[in-house]
PDB file of C-alpha atoms in Angstrom:
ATOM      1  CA  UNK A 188     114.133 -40.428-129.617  1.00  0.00           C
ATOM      2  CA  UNK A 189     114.834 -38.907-126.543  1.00  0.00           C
ATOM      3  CA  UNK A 190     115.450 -34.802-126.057  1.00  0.00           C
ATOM      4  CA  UNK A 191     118.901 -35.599-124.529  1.00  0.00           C
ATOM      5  CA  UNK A 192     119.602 -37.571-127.829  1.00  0.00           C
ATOM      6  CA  UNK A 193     118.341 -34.476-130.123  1.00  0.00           C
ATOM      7  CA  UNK A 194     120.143 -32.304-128.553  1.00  0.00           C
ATOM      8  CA  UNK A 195     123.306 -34.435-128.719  1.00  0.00           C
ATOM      9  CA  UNK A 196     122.757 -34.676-132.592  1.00  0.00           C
ATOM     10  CA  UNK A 197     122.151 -30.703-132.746  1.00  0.00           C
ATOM     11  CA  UNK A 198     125.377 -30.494-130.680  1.00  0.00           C
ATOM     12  CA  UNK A 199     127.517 -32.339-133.280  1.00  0.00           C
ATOM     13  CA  UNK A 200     126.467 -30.226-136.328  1.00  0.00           C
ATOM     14  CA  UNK A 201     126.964 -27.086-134.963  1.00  0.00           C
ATOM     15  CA  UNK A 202     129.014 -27.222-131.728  1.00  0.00           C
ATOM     16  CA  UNK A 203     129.796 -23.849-131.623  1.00  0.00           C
ATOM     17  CA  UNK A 204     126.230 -23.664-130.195  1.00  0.00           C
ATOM     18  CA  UNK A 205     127.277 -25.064-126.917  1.00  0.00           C
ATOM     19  CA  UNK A 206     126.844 -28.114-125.462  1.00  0.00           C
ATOM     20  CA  UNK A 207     123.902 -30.171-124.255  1.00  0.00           C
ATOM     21  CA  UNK A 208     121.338 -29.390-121.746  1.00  0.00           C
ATOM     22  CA  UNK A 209     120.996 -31.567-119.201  1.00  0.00           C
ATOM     23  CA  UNK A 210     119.051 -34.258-119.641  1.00  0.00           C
ATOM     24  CA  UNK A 211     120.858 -37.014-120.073  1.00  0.00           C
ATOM     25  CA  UNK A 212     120.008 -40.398-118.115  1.00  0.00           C
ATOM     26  CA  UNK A 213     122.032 -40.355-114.819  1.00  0.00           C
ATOM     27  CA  UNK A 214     121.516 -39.846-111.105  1.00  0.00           C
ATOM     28  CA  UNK A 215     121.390 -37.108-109.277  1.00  0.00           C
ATOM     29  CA  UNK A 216     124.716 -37.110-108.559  1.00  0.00           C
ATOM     30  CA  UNK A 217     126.122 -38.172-111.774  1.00  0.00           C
ATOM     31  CA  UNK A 218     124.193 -35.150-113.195  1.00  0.00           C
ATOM     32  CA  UNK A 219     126.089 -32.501-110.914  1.00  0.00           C
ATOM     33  CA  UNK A 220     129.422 -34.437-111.855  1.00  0.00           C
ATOM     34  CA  UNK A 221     128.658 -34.136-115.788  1.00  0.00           C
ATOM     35  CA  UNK A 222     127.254 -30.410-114.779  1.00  0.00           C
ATOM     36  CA  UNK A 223     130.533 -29.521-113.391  1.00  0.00           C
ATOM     37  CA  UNK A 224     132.423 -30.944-115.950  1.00  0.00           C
ATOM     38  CA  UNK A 225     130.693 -29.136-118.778  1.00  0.00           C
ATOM     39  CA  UNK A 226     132.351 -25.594-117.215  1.00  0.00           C
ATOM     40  CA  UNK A 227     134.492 -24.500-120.113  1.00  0.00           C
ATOM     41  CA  UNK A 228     136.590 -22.603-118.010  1.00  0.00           C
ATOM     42  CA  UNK A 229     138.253 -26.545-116.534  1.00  0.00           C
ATOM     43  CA  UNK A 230     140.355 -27.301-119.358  1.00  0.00           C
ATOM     44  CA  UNK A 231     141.247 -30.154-117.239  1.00  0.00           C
ATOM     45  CA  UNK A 232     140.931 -31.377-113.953  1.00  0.00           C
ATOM     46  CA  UNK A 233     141.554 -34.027-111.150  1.00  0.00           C
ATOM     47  CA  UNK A 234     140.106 -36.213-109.769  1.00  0.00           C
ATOM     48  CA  UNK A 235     139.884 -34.827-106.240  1.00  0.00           C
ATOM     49  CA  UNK A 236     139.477 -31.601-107.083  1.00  0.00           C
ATOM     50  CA  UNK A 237     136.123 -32.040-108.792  1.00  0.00           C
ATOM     51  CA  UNK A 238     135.110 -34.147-105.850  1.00  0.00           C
ATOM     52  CA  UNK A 239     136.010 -31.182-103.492  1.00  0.00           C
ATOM     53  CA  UNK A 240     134.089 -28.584-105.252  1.00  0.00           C
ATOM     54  CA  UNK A 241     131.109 -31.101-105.471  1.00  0.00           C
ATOM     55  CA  UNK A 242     131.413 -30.883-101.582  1.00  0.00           C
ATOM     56  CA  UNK A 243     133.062 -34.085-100.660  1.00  0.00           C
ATOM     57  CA  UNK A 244     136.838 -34.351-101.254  1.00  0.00           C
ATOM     58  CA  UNK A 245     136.903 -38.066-100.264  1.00  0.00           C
ATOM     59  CA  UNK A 246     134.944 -38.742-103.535  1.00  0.00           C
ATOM     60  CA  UNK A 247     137.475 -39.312-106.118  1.00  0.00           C
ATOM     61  CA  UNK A 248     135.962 -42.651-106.628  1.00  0.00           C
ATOM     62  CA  UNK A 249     132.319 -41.401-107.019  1.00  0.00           C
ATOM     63  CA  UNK A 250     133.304 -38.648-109.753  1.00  0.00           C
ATOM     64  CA  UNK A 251     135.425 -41.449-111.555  1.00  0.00           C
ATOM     65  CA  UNK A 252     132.262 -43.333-111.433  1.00  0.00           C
ATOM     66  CA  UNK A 253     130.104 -41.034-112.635  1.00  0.00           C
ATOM     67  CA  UNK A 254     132.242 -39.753-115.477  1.00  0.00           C
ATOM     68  CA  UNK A 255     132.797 -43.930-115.718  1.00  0.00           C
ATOM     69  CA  UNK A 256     129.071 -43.852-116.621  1.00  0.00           C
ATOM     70  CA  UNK A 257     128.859 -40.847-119.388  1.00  0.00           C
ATOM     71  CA  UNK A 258     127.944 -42.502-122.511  1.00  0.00           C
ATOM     72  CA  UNK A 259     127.940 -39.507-124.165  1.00  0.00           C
ATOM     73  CA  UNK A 260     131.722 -38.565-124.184  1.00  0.00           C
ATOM     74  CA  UNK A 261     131.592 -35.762-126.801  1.00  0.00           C
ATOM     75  CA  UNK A 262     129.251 -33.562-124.621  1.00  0.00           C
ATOM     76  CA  UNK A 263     130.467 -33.949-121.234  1.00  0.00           C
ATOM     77  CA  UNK A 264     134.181 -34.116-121.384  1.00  0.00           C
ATOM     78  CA  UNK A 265     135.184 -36.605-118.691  1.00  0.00           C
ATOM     79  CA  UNK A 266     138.612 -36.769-120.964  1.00  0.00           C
ATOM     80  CA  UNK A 267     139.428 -33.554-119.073  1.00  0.00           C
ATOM     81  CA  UNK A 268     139.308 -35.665-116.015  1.00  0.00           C
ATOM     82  CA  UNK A 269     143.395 -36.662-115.017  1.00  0.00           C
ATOM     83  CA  UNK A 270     145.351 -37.968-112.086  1.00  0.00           C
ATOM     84  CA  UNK A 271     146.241 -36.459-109.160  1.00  0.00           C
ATOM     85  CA  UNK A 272     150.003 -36.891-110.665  1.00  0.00           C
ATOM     86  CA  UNK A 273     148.590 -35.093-113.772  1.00  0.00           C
ATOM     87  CA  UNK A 274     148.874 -38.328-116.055  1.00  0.00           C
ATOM     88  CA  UNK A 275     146.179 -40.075-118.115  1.00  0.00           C
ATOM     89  CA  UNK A 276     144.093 -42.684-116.650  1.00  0.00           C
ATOM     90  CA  UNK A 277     141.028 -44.350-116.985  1.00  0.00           C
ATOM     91  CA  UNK A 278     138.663 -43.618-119.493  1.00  0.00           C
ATOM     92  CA  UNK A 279     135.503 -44.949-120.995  1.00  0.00           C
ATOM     93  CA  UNK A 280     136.408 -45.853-124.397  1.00  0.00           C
ATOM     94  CA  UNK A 281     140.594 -45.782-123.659  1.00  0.00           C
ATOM     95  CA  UNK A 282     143.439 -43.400-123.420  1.00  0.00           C
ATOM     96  CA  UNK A 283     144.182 -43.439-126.981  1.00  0.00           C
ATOM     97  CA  UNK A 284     140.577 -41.566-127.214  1.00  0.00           C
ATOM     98  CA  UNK A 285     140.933 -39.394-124.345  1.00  0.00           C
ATOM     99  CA  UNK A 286     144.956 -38.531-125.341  1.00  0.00           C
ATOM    100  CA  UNK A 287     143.481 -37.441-129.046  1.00  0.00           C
ATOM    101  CA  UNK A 288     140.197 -35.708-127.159  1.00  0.00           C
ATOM    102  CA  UNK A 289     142.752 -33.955-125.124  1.00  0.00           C
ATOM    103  CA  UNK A 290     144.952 -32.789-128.099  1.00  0.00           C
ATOM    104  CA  UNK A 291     141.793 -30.935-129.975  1.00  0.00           C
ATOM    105  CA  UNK A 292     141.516 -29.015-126.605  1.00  0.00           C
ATOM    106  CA  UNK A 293     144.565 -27.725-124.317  1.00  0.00           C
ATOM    107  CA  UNK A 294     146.576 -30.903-122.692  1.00  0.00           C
ATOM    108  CA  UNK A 295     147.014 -31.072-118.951  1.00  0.00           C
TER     109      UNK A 295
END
């Protein structure tokens, strides 16, 4: 099994531990997405905002791709991830997910 996976697993039985190292299959830039992501002090986020602290603030699309990509939703939070307007959109494995992700954490 791969070390991303094991450290997934370790990740879900004691998650006060932290969350995975990197490791996880992805490109480059998909990595520095899910990197930024993991900062717990973004309890949420937009969109463009991500994209302008990854350097590019015309790259809403490519963050919502990359977090479109994370098949591992419970260590890199892409539900934190919202709308310019601040409402839920898009997600992986649907908003009923992401709006019950959102509620164990602090809602946007």
């Amino acid at each position: 099994m791969a070390d991303w996976m094991h450290a997934v697993l370790a990740f879900l039985e004691a998650p006060q531990r932290g969350r995975p190292a990197a490791g996880h299959p992805g490109t480059a830039y998909q990595q520095r997405v899910w990197a930024a992501l993991r900062d717990p002090r973004r309890l949420h986020d937009q969109l463009h905002r991500a994209a302008t602290r990854l350097g590019n603030p015309r790259a809403s699309r490519a963050v919502a791709s990359a977090c479109a990509a994370n098949t591992i939703a419970v260590a890199i939070p892409c539900h934190r991830v919202v709308a310019r307007s601040g409402r839920l959109a898009g997600y992986r494995w649907g908003l009923t997910r992401k709006e019950m992700l959102l509620a164990r954490g602090q809602r946007p």
